[in-house]
Amino acid sequence: MRLLHTSDWHLGRSFHRVNLLGAQAAFIDHLVETVREHGVDAVLVAGDVYDRAVPPLPAVELFDRALHRLADLGVPTVMISGNHDSARRLGVGAGLIGRAGIHLRTDPDGCADPVVLADAHGDVALYGLPYLEPALVKDRIGADGVSHEAVLGAAMDRIRADLAGRAPGTRSVVLAHAFVTGGQASDSERDIAVGGVEAVPASVFDGVDYAALGHLHGCQTINERVRYSGSPLAYSFSEADHRKTMWLVDLGPAGEITAERIDTPVPRPLARLRGPLAALLQDPAHTAHEGSWIEATLTDPVRPDDPMARLAARFPHTLSLAFDPEGREEGAGASYAQRLRGRTDQEIAEDFVAHVRGGGADDAERAVLQAAFEDVRTAAAADGGGREARR
């Protein structure tokens, strides 16, 4: 059986204020053509279909067109909700849409209810594990703790139990949205745990033939049977070195796996340039980047006059400009955004406490901060993103 594994479409997201809806539509065109050209038997979309819980109308319209086109192909599609999606909104009409061959899996209670397909070698059970917010689903799925590993483990126990009751030789595929140990993150994924992304071991997926993962934006192989497709487009300059692809996976008669990367369309390459302004404007080595989206970091000891306009004369698609003068104390020339890059909400709050009080938070105060962030995040997930929409 041939599977096309993709994830993290983030429909509605922009790139440094550049509207990406046209590029996202071009990706959908490419997806449909890939299904036709390569004889795909099922499409797997592993979460973060939208970028926000309440997506803009043009993103919803693009998603609607994508569903119609996939349904018209007559090729089953299994799609789960990710941490950026509102599971309740994405899952509206799932039963009716399922009759057209588009199977939306957004309810944790249905994690062990697979879409069962068949080929010449027997059945293939495709299980959709939507993003599981530990505090909300712990009791519903019988987890023994409030952690990502606990809830994913409990859900996988249900899946393995269902699989054990099926005909011998039934092959299995799981879609999941999670941070798996060994995966490489970028700047554009939203943390899924207060205080930092909570990783789960790849062994949580033991017992299935293939785990199609979403959440991390770089295409990567955790092991032969556990893979991230990555996002089809770059959503931050930290992804400048990514090769954006989908996985074309062949599932053999005995569950053996072969996988090939299928490149996705690149609307415009990304480049991160660093150096004095004069060097960036004159160095012939940068000629290849004149049509790229540019993140420029200037290292001049004194801020140059009108740097953005001068950069744009050579690099008309410059989107980000920062200053990091050589010889300054580390971090002194960094922008606010640069100083926060890679830091969690918890770490930023603790830094603020230290700044205003002259001393860091103690253990009890850190626990209070963590609980507060956890309560806000859980409440936002529970009401389907309404709080996000009101902010």
XYZ file of N, CA and C in Angstrom, residues 66-194:
387
model
N -9.439 21.989 -0.855
C -8.541 20.831 -0.761
C -9.329 19.557 -0.468
N -10.305 19.629 0.456
C -11.112 18.454 0.776
C -11.895 17.975 -0.441
N -12.481 18.905 -1.176
C -13.233 18.509 -2.365
C -12.324 17.845 -3.403
N -11.142 18.383 -3.579
C -10.238 17.815 -4.587
C -9.729 16.437 -4.174
N -9.439 16.265 -2.895
C -9.015 14.947 -2.422
C -10.153 13.942 -2.537
N -11.363 14.371 -2.210
C -12.514 13.470 -2.326
C -12.752 13.081 -3.784
N -12.570 14.041 -4.698
C -12.780 13.761 -6.119
C -11.786 12.739 -6.660
N -10.612 12.646 -6.034
C -9.617 11.664 -6.469
C -10.040 10.234 -6.143
N -10.932 10.095 -5.167
C -11.332 8.754 -4.737
C -10.272 8.055 -3.922
N -9.326 8.823 -3.387
C -8.246 8.265 -2.563
C -8.516 8.646 -1.109
N -8.631 7.681 -0.193
C -8.929 8.006 1.207
C -7.875 8.931 1.814
N -8.338 9.851 2.653
C -7.462 10.759 3.387
C -7.775 10.631 4.870
N -6.728 10.482 5.683
C -6.869 10.463 7.139
C -6.139 11.693 7.665
N -6.831 12.471 8.485
C -6.322 13.767 8.930
C -6.592 13.921 10.418
N -5.589 14.354 11.184
C -5.756 14.578 12.611
C -5.581 16.059 12.935
N -6.079 16.463 14.088
C -5.869 17.823 14.572
C -4.539 17.908 15.312
N -3.879 19.066 15.185
C -2.629 19.318 15.897
C -2.820 20.339 16.998
N -1.735 20.747 17.630
C -1.855 21.688 18.742
C -2.228 23.091 18.289
N -2.049 23.433 17.019
C -2.489 24.731 16.519
C -3.970 24.724 16.153
N -4.527 23.557 15.887
C -5.915 23.458 15.460
C -6.867 23.485 16.649
N -8.086 23.905 16.392
C -9.172 23.648 17.329
C -9.773 22.310 16.937
N -9.607 21.312 17.792
C -10.100 19.978 17.452
C -11.602 19.997 17.205
N -12.322 20.752 18.022
C -13.778 20.767 17.878
C -14.210 21.432 16.576
N -13.536 22.507 16.197
C -13.890 23.164 14.944
C -13.499 22.317 13.735
N -12.288 21.776 13.760
C -11.835 20.971 12.630
C -12.696 19.727 12.455
N -13.220 19.215 13.560
C -13.985 17.972 13.509
C -15.452 18.132 13.184
N -15.917 19.381 12.996
C -17.333 19.586 12.674
C -17.671 18.882 11.354
N -18.715 18.068 11.389
C -19.147 17.370 10.183
C -18.296 16.176 9.817
N -17.452 15.697 10.766
C -16.530 14.604 10.446
C -17.260 13.357 9.956
N -18.411 13.026 10.576
C -19.140 11.830 10.151
C -19.624 11.925 8.727
N -20.155 13.093 8.364
C -20.651 13.286 6.999
C -19.498 13.328 6.006
N -18.424 14.056 6.351
C -17.271 14.160 5.461
C -16.629 12.793 5.256
N -16.682 11.947 6.295
C -16.103 10.612 6.185
C -16.738 9.783 5.081
N -18.017 10.073 4.764
C -18.674 9.326 3.684
C -18.039 9.624 2.336
N -17.352 10.749 2.224
C -16.661 11.111 0.983
C -15.223 10.613 0.970
N -14.830 9.869 2.021
C -13.476 9.317 2.060
C -12.462 10.201 2.746
N -12.910 11.294 3.390
C -12.023 12.182 4.148
C -12.296 11.926 5.625
N -11.360 11.299 6.299
C -11.568 10.836 7.669
C -10.849 11.769 8.643
N -11.625 12.626 9.309
C -11.086 13.573 10.281
C -11.079 12.923 11.658
N -9.911 12.828 12.259
C -9.779 12.232 13.576
C -9.348 13.333 14.553
N -10.323 13.868 15.296
C -10.068 14.973 16.219
C -10.511 14.663 17.645
N -11.178 13.539 17.864
C -11.712 13.166 19.173
C -10.841 12.071 19.795
N -10.214 12.332 20.946
C -9.373 11.305 21.574
C -10.112 9.999 21.847
N -11.430 10.073 22.078
C -12.183 8.858 22.367
C -12.191 7.886 21.192
N -11.920 8.374 19.991
C -11.921 7.512 18.816
C -10.552 7.080 18.350
N -9.552 7.204 19.235
C -8.177 6.931 18.795
C -7.959 5.470 18.396
N -8.750 4.552 18.952
C -8.592 3.127 18.621
C -9.640 2.648 17.620
N -10.259 3.596 16.930
C -11.250 3.273 15.896
C -10.623 3.577 14.543
N -9.997 2.613 13.896
C -9.197 2.907 12.709
C -10.031 3.040 11.439
N -9.424 3.657 10.455
C -9.892 3.560 9.075
C -9.223 2.311 8.506
N -10.011 1.363 8.080
C -9.454 0.101 7.602
C -9.530 0.063 6.078
N -8.369 -0.054 5.456
C -8.257 -0.183 4.008
C -7.708 -1.562 3.691
N -7.816 -1.966 2.440
C -7.334 -3.296 2.062
C -6.609 -3.215 0.729
N -5.595 -4.055 0.605
C -4.936 -4.245 -0.692
C -4.837 -5.749 -0.939
N -4.028 -6.135 -1.903
C -3.934 -7.545 -2.267
C -3.375 -8.409 -1.154
N -2.742 -7.788 -0.151
C -2.085 -8.542 0.917
C -2.875 -8.518 2.224
N -4.061 -7.905 2.236
C -4.879 -7.891 3.441
C -5.192 -6.493 3.921
N -5.612 -6.406 5.175
C -6.068 -5.139 5.739
C -4.911 -4.282 6.247
N -5.135 -2.972 6.172
C -4.248 -1.992 6.796
C -5.130 -1.105 7.671
N -4.844 -1.060 8.969
C -5.601 -0.240 9.915
C -4.850 1.063 10.152
N -5.519 2.190 9.851
C -4.921 3.513 10.017
C -5.582 4.209 11.199
N -4.800 4.429 12.261
C -5.298 5.024 13.495
C -4.890 6.506 13.554
N -5.853 7.376 13.849
C -5.568 8.802 13.970
C -5.552 9.248 15.415
N -4.379 9.663 15.894
C -4.224 10.169 17.264
C -4.149 11.692 17.211
N -5.241 12.412 17.484
C -5.140 13.876 17.494
C -4.188 14.332 18.596
N -3.772 15.590 18.510
C -2.943 16.137 19.592
C -3.671 15.968 20.915
N -2.987 15.413 21.907
C -3.579 15.098 23.201
C -3.051 16.067 24.260
N -3.919 16.934 24.744
C -3.560 17.846 25.832
C -3.675 17.071 27.140
N -2.558 16.790 27.824
C -2.594 15.868 28.965
C -3.647 16.183 30.013
N -3.755 17.450 30.408
C -4.690 17.782 31.490
C -6.142 17.561 31.095
N -6.433 17.606 29.795
C -7.812 17.461 29.340
C -8.207 16.014 29.065
N -7.244 15.165 28.702
C -7.606 13.815 28.248
C -7.142 12.709 29.185
N -6.387 13.048 30.222
C -5.833 12.020 31.104
C -6.890 11.020 31.567
N -7.976 11.504 32.127
C -8.983 10.603 32.676
C -9.780 9.901 31.578
N -10.010 10.599 30.475
C -10.802 10.017 29.396
C -10.138 8.790 28.794
N -8.799 8.800 28.715
C -8.130 7.656 28.076
C -7.411 6.760 29.082
N -7.558 7.057 30.372
C -7.003 6.180 31.398
C -5.509 6.269 31.559
N -4.951 7.455 31.366
C -3.510 7.629 31.553
C -3.167 7.629 33.037
N -1.935 7.205 33.353
C -1.530 7.136 34.759
C -0.779 8.373 35.221
N -0.772 9.436 34.410
C -0.096 10.667 34.783
C -0.474 11.788 33.840
N -0.169 13.026 34.252
C -0.461 14.198 33.417
C 0.817 14.583 32.677
N 1.127 13.851 31.637
C 2.298 14.129 30.818
C 2.011 13.641 29.405
N 2.785 14.141 28.456
C 2.591 13.716 27.066
C 2.922 12.234 26.901
N 3.958 11.783 27.588
C 4.298 10.362 27.479
C 3.182 9.490 28.046
N 2.581 9.929 29.159
C 1.530 9.122 29.786
C 0.299 9.023 28.899
N -0.142 10.164 28.338
C -1.378 10.118 27.543
C -1.149 9.437 26.200
N 0.012 9.663 25.593
C 0.302 8.959 24.335
C 0.443 7.465 24.581
N 1.071 7.106 25.689
C 1.219 5.692 26.027
C -0.125 5.018 26.234
N -1.041 5.704 26.934
C -2.371 5.132 27.158
C -3.133 4.985 25.852
N -3.029 5.988 24.992
C -3.706 5.910 23.696
C -3.131 4.786 22.849
N -1.819 4.630 22.874
C -1.197 3.550 22.094
C -1.552 2.179 22.671
N -1.726 2.080 23.983
C -2.188 0.813 24.565
C -3.556 0.439 24.004
N -4.431 1.425 23.858
C -5.745 1.167 23.267
C -5.601 0.698 21.814
N -4.723 1.343 21.088
C -4.525 0.975 19.688
C -3.973 -0.441 19.576
N -2.970 -0.776 20.401
C -2.401 -2.124 20.352
C -3.437 -3.176 20.732
N -4.323 -2.841 21.684
C -5.382 -3.787 22.074
C -6.350 -4.010 20.918
N -6.716 -2.939 20.227
C -7.615 -3.094 19.071
C -6.941 -3.913 17.973
N -5.669 -3.638 17.735
C -4.936 -4.345 16.687
C -4.830 -5.832 17.001
N -4.656 -6.161 18.281
C -4.527 -7.565 18.682
C -5.794 -8.352 18.399
N -6.933 -7.672 18.349
C -8.193 -8.352 18.091
C -8.528 -8.467 16.615
N -7.658 -7.997 15.756
C -7.921 -8.046 14.318
C -7.262 -9.274 13.695
N -7.565 -9.502 12.450
C -7.067 -10.688 11.754
C -5.537 -10.709 11.754
N -4.939 -11.877 11.955
C -3.480 -11.969 11.896
C -2.960 -11.401 10.572
N -1.858 -10.683 10.670
C -1.266 -10.096 9.465
C -1.773 -8.714 9.134
N -2.739 -8.205 9.931
C -3.215 -6.838 9.702
C -2.076 -5.853 9.947
N -1.795 -5.046 8.946
C -0.740 -4.042 9.091
C -1.326 -2.775 9.707
N -0.470 -1.938 10.285
C -0.969 -0.806 11.066
C -0.150 0.454 10.835
N -0.864 1.585 10.838
C -0.269 2.911 10.692
C -0.911 3.813 11.735
N -0.096 4.623 12.407
C -0.598 5.594 13.385
C -0.186 6.991 12.947
N -1.140 7.924 12.958
C -0.838 9.342 12.797
C -0.817 9.966 14.179
N 0.197 10.777 14.487
C 0.291 11.423 15.800
C 0.948 12.785 15.657
N 0.642 13.648 16.620
C 1.195 15.008 16.635
C 1.884 15.190 17.973
N 3.206 15.137 17.975
C 3.948 15.113 19.239
C 5.406 15.447 18.988
N 6.132 15.722 20.077
C 7.577 15.923 20.013
C 8.237 14.629 20.486
N 8.907 13.939 19.560
C 9.528 12.659 19.865
C 11.024 12.860 20.085
N 11.544 12.233 21.114
C 12.965 12.338 21.448
C 13.827 12.040 20.225
N 14.800 12.908 19.982
C 15.668 12.755 18.824
C 15.301 13.674 17.689
N 14.092 14.257 17.732
C 13.676 15.184 16.684
C 14.350 16.537 16.851
N 14.572 17.219 15.720
C 15.208 18.531 15.722
C 14.152 19.609 15.500
N 14.037 20.531 16.450
C 13.023 21.579 16.379
C 13.565 22.796 15.624
N 12.653 23.715 15.287
C 13.016 25.002 14.706
C 12.342 26.095 15.520
N 12.437 27.359 15.062
C 11.853 28.467 15.817
C 10.349 28.594 15.622
N 9.780 27.856 14.669
C 8.393 28.125 14.287
C 7.386 27.132 14.833
N 7.812 26.172 15.664
C 6.839 25.296 16.313
C 6.456 25.891 17.657
N 5.183 25.819 17.992
C 4.709 26.282 19.288
C 4.961 25.182 20.323
N 5.539 25.580 21.459
C 5.772 24.607 22.533
C 4.475 23.914 22.914
N 4.551 22.622 23.190
C 3.369 21.881 23.594
C 3.393 21.542 25.079
N 4.310 22.137 25.826
C 4.332 21.950 27.281
C 4.898 23.195 27.923
N 4.309 23.600 29.026
C 4.828 24.750 29.759
C 6.229 24.432 30.253
